[in-house]
PDB file of C-alpha atoms and ligand atoms in Angstrom:
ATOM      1  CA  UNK A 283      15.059  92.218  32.025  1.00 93.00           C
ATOM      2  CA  UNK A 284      15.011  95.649  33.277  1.00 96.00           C
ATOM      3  CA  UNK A 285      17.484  97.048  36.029  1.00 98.00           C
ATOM      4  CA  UNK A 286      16.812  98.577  39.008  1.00 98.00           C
ATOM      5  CA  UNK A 287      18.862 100.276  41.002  1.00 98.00           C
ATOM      6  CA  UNK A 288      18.395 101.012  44.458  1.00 99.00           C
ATOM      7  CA  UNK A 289      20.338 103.878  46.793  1.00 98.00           C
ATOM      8  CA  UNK A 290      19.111 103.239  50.417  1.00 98.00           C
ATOM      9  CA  UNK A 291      20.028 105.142  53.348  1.00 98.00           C
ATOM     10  CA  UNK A 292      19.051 104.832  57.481  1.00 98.00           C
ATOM     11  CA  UNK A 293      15.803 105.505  56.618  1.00 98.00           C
ATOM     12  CA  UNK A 294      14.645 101.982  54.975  1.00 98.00           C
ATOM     13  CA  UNK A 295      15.839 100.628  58.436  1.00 98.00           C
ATOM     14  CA  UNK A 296      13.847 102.801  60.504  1.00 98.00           C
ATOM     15  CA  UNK A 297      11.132 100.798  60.360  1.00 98.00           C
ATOM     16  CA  UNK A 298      13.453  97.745  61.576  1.00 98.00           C
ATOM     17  CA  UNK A 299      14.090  99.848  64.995  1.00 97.00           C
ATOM     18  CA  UNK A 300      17.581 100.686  63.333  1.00 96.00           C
ATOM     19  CA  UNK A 301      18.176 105.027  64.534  1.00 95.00           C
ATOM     20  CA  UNK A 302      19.047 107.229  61.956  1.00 95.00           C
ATOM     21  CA  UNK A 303      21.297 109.511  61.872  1.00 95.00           C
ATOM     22  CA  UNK A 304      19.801 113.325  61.167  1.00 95.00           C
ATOM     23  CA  UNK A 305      15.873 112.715  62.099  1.00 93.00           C
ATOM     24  CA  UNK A 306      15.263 113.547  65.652  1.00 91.00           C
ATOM     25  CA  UNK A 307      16.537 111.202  67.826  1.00 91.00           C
ATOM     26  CA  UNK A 308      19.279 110.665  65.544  1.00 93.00           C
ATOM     27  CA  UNK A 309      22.239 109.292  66.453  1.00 93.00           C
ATOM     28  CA  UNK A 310      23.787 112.751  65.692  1.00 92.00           C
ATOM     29  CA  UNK A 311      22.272 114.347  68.619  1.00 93.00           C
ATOM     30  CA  UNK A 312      23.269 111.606  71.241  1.00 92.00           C
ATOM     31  CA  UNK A 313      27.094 111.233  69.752  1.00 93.00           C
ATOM     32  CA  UNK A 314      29.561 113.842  67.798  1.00 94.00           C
ATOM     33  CA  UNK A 315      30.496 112.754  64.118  1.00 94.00           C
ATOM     34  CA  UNK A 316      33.911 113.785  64.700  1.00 95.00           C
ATOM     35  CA  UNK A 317      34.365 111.266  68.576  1.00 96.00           C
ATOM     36  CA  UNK A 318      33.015 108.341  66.542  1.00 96.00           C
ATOM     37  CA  UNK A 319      33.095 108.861  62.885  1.00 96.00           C
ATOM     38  CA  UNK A 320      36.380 110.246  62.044  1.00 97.00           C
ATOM     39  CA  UNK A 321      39.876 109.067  61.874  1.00 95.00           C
ATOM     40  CA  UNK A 322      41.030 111.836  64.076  1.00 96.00           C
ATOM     41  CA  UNK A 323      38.528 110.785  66.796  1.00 97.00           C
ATOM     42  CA  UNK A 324      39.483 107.226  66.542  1.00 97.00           C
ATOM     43  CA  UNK A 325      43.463 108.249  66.823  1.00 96.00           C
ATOM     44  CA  UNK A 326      42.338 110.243  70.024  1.00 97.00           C
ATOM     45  CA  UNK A 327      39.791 107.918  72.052  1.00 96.00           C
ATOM     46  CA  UNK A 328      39.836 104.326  69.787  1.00 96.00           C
ATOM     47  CA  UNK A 329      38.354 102.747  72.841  1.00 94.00           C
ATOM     48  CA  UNK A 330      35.386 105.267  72.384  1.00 95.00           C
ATOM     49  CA  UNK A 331      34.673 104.413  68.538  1.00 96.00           C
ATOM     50  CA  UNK A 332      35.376 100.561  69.599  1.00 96.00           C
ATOM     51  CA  UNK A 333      32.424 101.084  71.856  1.00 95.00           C
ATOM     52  CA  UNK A 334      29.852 103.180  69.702  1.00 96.00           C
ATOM     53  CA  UNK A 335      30.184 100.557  67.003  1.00 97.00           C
ATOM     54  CA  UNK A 336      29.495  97.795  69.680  1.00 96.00           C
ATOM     55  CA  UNK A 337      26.462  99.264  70.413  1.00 95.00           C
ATOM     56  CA  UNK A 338      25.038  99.132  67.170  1.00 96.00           C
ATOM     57  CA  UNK A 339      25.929  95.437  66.668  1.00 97.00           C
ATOM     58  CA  UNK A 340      24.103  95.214  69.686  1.00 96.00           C
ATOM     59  CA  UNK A 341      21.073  96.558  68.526  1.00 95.00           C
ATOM     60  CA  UNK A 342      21.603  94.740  64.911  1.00 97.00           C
ATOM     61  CA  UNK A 343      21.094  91.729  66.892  1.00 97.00           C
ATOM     62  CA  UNK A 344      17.589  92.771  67.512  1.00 95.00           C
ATOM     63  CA  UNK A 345      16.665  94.010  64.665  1.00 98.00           C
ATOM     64  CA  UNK A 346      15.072  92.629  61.602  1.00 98.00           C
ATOM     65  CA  UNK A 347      13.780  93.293  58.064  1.00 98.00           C
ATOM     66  CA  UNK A 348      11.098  95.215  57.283  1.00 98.00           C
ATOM     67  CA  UNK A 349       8.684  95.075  54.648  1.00 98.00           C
ATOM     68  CA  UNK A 350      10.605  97.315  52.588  1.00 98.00           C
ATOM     69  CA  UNK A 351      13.882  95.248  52.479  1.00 98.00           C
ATOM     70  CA  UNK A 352      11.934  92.265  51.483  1.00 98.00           C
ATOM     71  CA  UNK A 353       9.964  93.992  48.778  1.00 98.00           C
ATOM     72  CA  UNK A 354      13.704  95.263  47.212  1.00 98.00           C
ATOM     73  CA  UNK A 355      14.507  91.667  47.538  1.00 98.00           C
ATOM     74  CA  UNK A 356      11.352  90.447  45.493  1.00 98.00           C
ATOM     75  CA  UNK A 357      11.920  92.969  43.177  1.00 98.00           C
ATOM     76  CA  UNK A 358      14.340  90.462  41.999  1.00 98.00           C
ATOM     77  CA  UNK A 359      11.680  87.773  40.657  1.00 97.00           C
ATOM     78  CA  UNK A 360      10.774  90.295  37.914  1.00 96.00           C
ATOM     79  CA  UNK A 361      13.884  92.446  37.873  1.00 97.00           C
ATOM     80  CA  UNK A 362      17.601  93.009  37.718  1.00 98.00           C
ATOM     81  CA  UNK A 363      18.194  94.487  41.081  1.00 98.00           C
ATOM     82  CA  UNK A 364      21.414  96.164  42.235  1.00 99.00           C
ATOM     83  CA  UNK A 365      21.058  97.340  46.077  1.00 99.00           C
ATOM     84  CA  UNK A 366      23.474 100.475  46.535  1.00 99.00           C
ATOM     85  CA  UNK A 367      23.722 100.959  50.308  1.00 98.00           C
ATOM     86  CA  UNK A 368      25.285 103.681  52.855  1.00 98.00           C
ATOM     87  CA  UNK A 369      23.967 101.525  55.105  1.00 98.00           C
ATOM     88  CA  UNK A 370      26.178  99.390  57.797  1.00 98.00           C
ATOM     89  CA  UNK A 371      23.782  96.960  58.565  1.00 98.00           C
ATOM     90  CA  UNK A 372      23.161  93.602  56.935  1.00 98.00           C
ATOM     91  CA  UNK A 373      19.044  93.897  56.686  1.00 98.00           C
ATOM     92  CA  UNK A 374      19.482  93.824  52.897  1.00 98.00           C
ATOM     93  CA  UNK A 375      21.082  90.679  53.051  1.00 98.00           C
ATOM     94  CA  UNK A 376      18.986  89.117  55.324  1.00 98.00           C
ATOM     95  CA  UNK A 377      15.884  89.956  53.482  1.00 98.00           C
ATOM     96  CA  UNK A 378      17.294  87.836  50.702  1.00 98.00           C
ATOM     97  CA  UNK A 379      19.035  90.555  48.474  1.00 98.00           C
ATOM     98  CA  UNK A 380      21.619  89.016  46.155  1.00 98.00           C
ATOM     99  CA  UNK A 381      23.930  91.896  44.542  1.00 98.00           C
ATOM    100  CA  UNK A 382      24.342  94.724  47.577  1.00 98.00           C
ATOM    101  CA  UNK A 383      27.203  97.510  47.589  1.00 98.00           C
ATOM    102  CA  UNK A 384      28.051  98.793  50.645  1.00 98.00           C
ATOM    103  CA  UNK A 385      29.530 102.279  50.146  1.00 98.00           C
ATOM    104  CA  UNK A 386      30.315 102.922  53.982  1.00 98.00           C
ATOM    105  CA  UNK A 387      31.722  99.241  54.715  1.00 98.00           C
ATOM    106  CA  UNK A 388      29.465  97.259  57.584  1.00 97.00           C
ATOM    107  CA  UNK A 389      28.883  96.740  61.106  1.00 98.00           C
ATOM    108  CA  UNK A 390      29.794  92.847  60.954  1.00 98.00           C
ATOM    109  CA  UNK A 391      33.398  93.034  59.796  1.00 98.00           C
ATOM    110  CA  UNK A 392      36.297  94.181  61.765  1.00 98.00           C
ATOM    111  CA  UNK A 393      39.614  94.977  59.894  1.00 98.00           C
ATOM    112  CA  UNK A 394      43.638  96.251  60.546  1.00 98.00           C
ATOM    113  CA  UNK A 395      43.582  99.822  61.731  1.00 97.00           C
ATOM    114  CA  UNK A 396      46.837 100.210  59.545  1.00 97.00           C
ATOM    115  CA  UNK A 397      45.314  99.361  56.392  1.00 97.00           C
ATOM    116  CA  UNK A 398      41.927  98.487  56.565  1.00 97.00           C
ATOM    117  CA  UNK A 399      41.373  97.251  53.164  1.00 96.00           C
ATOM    118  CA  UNK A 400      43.817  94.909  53.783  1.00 97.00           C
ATOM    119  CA  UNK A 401      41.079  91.807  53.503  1.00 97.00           C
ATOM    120  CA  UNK A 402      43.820  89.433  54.980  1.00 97.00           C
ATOM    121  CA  UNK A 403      43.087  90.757  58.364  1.00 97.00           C
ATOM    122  CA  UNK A 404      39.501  91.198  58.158  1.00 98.00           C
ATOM    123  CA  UNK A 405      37.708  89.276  61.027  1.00 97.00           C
ATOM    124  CA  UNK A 406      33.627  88.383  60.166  1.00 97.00           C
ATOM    125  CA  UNK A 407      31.366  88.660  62.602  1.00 98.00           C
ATOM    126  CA  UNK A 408      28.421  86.358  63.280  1.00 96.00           C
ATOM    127  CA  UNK A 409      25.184  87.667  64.719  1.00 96.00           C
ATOM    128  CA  UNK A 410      25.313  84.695  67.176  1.00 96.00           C
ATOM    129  CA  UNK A 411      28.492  86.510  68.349  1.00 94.00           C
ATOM    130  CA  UNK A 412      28.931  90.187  67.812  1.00 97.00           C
ATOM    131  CA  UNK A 413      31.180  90.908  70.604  1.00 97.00           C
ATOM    132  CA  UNK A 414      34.787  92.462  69.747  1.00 97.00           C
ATOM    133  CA  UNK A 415      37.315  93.193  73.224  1.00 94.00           C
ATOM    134  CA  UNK A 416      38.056  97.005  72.780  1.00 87.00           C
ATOM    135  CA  UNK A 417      41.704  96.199  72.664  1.00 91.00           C
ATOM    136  CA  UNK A 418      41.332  93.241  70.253  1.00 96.00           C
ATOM    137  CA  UNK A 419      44.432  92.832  67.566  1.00 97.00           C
ATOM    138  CA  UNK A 420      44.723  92.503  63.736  1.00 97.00           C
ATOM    139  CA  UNK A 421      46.941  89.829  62.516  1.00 95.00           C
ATOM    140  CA  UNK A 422      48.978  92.526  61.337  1.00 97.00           C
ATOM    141  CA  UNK A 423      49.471  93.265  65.401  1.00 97.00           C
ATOM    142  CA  UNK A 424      47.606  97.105  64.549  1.00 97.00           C
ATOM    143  CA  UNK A 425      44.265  97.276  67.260  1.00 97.00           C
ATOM    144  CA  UNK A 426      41.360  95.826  65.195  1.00 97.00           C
ATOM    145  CA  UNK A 427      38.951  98.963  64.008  1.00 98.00           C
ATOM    146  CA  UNK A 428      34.591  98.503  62.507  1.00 98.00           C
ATOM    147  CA  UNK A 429      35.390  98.187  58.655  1.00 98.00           C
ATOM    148  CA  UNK A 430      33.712 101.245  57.993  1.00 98.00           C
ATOM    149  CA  UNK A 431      34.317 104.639  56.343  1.00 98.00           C
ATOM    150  CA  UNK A 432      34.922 107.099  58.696  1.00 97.00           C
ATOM    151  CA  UNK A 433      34.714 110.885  57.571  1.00 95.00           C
ATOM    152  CA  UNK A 434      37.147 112.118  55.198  1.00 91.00           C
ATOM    153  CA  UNK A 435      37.933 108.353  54.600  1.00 96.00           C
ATOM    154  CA  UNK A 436      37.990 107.122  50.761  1.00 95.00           C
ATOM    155  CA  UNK A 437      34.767 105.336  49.571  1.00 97.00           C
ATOM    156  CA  UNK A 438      36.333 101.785  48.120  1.00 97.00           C
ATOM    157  CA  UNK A 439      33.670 101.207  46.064  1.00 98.00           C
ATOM    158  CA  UNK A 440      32.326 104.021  44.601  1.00 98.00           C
ATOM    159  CA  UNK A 441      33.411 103.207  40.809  1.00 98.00           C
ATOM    160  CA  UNK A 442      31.394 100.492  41.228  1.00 98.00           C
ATOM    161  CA  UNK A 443      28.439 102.512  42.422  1.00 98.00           C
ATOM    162  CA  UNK A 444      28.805 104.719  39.762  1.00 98.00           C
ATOM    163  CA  UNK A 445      29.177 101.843  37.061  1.00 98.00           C
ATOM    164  CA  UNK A 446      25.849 100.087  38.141  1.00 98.00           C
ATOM    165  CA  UNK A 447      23.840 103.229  38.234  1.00 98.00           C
ATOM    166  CA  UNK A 448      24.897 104.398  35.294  1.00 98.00           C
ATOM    167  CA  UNK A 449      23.009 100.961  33.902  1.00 98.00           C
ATOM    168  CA  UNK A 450      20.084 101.232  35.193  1.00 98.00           C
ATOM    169  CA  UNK A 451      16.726 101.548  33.717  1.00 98.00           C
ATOM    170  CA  UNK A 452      15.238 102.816  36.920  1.00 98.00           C
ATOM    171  CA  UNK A 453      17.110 104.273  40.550  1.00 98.00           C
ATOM    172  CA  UNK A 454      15.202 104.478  43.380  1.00 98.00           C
ATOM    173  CA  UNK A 455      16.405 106.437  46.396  1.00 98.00           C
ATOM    174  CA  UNK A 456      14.953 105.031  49.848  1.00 98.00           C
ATOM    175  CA  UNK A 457      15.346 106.706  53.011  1.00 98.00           C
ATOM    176  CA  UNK A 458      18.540 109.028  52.738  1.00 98.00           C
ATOM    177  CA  UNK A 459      18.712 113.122  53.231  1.00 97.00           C
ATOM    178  CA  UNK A 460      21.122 112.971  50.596  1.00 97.00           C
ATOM    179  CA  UNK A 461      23.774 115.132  53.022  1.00 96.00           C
ATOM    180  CA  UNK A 462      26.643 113.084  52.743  1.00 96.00           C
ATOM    181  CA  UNK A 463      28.919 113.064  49.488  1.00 96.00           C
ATOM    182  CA  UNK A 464      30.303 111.099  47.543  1.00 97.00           C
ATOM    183  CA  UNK A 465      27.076 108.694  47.556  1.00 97.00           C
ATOM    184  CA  UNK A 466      24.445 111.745  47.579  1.00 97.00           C
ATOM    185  CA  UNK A 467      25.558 112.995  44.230  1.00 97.00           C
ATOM    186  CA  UNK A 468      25.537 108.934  43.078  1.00 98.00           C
ATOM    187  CA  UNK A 469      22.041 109.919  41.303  1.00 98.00           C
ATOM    188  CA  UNK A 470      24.205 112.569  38.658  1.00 97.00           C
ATOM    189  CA  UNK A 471      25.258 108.856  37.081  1.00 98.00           C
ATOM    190  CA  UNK A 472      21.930 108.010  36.281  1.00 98.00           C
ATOM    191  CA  UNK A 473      20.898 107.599  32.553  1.00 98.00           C
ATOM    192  CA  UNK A 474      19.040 110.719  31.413  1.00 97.00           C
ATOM    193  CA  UNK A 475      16.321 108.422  30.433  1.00 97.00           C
ATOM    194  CA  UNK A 476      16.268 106.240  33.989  1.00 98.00           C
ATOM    195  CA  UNK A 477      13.292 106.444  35.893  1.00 98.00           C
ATOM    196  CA  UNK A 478      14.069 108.209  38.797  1.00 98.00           C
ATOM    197  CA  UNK A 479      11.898 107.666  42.216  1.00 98.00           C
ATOM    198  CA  UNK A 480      12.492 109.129  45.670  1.00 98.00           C
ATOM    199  CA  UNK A 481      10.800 106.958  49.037  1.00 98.00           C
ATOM    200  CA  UNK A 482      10.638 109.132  51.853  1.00 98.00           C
ATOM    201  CA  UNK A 483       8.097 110.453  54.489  1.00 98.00           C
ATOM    202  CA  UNK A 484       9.756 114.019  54.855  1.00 98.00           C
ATOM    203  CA  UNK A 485      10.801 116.162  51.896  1.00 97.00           C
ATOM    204  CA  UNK A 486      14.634 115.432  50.522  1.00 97.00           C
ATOM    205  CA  UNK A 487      16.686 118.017  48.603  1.00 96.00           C
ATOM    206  CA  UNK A 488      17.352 116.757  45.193  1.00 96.00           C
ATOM    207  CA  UNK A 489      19.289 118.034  42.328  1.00 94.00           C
ATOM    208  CA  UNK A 490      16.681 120.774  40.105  1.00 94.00           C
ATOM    209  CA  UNK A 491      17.739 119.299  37.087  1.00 94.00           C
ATOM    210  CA  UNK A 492      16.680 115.778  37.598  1.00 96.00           C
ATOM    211  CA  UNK A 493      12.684 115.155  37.318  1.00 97.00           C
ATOM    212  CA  UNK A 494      11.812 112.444  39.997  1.00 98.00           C
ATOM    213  CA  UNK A 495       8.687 110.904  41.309  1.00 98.00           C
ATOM    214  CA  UNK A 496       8.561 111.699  44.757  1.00 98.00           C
ATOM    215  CA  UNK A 497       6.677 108.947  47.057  1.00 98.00           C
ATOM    216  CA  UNK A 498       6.047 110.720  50.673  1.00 98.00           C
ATOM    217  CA  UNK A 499       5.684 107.649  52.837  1.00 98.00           C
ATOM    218  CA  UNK A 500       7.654 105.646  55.028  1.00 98.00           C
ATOM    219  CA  UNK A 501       9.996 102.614  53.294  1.00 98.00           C
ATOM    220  CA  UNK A 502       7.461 100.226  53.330  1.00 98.00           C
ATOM    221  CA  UNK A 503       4.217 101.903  52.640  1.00 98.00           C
ATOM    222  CA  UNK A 504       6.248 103.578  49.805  1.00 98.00           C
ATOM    223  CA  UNK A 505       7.720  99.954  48.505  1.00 98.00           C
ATOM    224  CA  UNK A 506       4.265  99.031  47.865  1.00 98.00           C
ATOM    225  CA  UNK A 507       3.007 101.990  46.163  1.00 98.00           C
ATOM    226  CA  UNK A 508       6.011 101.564  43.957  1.00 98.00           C
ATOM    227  CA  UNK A 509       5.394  98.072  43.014  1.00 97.00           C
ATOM    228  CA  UNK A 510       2.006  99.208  42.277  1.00 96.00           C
ATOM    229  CA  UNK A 511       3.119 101.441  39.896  1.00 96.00           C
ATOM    230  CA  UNK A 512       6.060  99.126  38.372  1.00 95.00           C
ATOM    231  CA  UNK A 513       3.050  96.272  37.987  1.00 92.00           C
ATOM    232  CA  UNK A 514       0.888  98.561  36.313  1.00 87.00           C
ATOM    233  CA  UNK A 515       4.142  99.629  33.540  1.00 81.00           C
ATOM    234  CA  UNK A 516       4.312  95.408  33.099  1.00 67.00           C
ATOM    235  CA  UNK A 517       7.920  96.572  32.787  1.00 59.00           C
TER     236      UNK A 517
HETATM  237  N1  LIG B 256      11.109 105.403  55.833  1.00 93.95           N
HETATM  238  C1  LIG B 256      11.838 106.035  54.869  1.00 93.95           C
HETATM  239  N2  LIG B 256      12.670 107.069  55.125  1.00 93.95           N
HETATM  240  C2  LIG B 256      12.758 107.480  56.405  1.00 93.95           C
HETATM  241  C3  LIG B 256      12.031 106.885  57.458  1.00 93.95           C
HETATM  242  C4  LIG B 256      11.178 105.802  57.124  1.00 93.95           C
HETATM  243  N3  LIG B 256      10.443 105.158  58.057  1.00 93.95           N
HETATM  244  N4  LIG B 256      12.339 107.540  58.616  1.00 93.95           N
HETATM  245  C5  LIG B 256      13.224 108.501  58.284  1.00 93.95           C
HETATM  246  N5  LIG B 256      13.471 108.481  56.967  1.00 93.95           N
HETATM  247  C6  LIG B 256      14.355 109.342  56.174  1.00 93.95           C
HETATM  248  C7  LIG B 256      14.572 110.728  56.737  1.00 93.95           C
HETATM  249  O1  LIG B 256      13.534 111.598  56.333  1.00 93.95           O
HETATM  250  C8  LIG B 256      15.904 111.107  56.092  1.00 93.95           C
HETATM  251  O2  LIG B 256      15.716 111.670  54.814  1.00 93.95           O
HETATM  252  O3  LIG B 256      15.632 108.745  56.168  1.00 93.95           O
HETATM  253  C9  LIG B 256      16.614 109.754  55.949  1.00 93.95           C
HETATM  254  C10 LIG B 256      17.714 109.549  56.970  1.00 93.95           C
HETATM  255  O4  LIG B 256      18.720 110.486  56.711  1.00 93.95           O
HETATM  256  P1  LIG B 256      20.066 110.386  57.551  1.00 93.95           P
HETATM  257  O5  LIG B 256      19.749 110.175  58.989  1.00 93.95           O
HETATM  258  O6  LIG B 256      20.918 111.563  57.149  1.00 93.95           O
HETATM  259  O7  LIG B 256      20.746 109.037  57.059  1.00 93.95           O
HETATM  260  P2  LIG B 256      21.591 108.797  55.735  1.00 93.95           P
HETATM  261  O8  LIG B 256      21.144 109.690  54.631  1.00 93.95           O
HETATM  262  O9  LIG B 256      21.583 107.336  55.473  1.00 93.95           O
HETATM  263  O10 LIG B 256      23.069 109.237  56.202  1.00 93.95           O
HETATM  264  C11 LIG B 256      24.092 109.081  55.247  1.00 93.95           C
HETATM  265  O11 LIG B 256      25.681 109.835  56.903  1.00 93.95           O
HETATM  266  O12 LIG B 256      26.535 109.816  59.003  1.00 93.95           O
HETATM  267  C12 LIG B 256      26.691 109.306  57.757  1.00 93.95           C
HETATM  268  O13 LIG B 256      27.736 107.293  57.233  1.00 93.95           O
HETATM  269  C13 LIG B 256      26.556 107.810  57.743  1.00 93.95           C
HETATM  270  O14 LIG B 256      25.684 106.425  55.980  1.00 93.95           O
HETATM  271  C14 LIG B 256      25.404 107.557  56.794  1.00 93.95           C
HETATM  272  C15 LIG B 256      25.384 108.817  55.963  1.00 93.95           C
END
């Protein structure tokens, strides 16, 4: 069975009502990376972060997954699928995606501000209940913090990124600018004889010595023409 490996971004979730982050009406022009993405802003306001990530479970609550998510989850009738995500939502999941990586951590877990991979202290979220007091408390007694990765924070699990990509037979790249490293230089890993597709509506910067099929559309109009195309290869 051939694999497929998938590097999604905010853009797949666009669709789902989810904002990115550098389109217009990003969430970079309403909030400042460094107030609410940083471990310096959380040190200075933690009751700000607290509350930025409280609005996006919020919204999560709302939202649901588009046609794209499910198609990367069907995928998996005719393919071995990996889902590589910088994504802090749990849309892949719910669309019925079984193997997902989440480089930048997720919205639904909370975790020790002292040592955050310390899984003992993690607290799971349930949509049915997404609300976390701003001065909530690890077990560990250190203010609870979103288990994400903040700006100049290490990326957990980006060995195992690099590991799956580095198997696959094809990468697609869904709905990411590819601005933010280490995950935007994830597609160096891939095989030099991976197929190599890009899904996105506005033109991406990509590496000049990588040939890849560009699909201009939105995530789900460009899902389809891709499983078009992977129908037609009876890969
Ligand atoms: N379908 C597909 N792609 C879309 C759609 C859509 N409907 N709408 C927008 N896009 C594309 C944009 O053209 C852009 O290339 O999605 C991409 C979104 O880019 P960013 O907003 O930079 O999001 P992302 O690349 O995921 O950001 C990476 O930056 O701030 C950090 O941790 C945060 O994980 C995030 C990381």
């Amino acid at each position: 069975m051939k694999k497929i490996v998938f590097l999604t971004g905010a853009g797949i979730s666009a669709e789902s009502g989810i904002r990115t982050f550098r389109d217009a009406g990003g969430l970079w022009e309403e909030y400042s990376i460094e107030d609410v993405c940083s471990v310096e802003g959380w040190h200075r306001n933690p009751k700000l972060v607290n509350a930025f990530y409280q609005e996006r479970r919020r919204q999560l609550v709302g939202a649901k997954p588009n046609e794209a998510h499910r198609r990367v989850a069907q995928l998996e009738q005719d393919f071995q699928v990996v889902v590589v995500t910088q994504n802090v939502d749990d849309l892949h999941e719910r669309a019925g995606s079984s193997t997902i990586i989440h480089l930048h951590g997720d919205l639904l877990t909370m975790c020790s501000s002292f040592n955050k991979e310390d899984l003992a202290q993690h607290v799971h979220l349930s949509l049915d209940n997404v609300e976390v007091p701003a001065d909530a408390r690890a077990a560990d007694g250190s203010l609870l913090r979103p288990y994400i990765v903040w700006f100049g924070e290490n990326v957990p699990k980006l060995e195992d990124a690099i590991d799956e990509i580095q198997s696959a037979d094809i990468v697609v790249i869904i709905g990411t600018s590819l601005n933010v490293y280490p995950a935007a230089g994830l597609i160096n890993y891939a095989r030099p004889d991976a197929q190599l597709f890009l899904i996105d509506p506005n033109p991406v910067k990509l590496p000049r010595n990588l040939t890849v099929s560009v699909i201009q559309q939105t995530a789900s109009q460009g899902m389809q023409t891709l499983c078009e195309h992977l129908s037609s290869l009876k890969l």
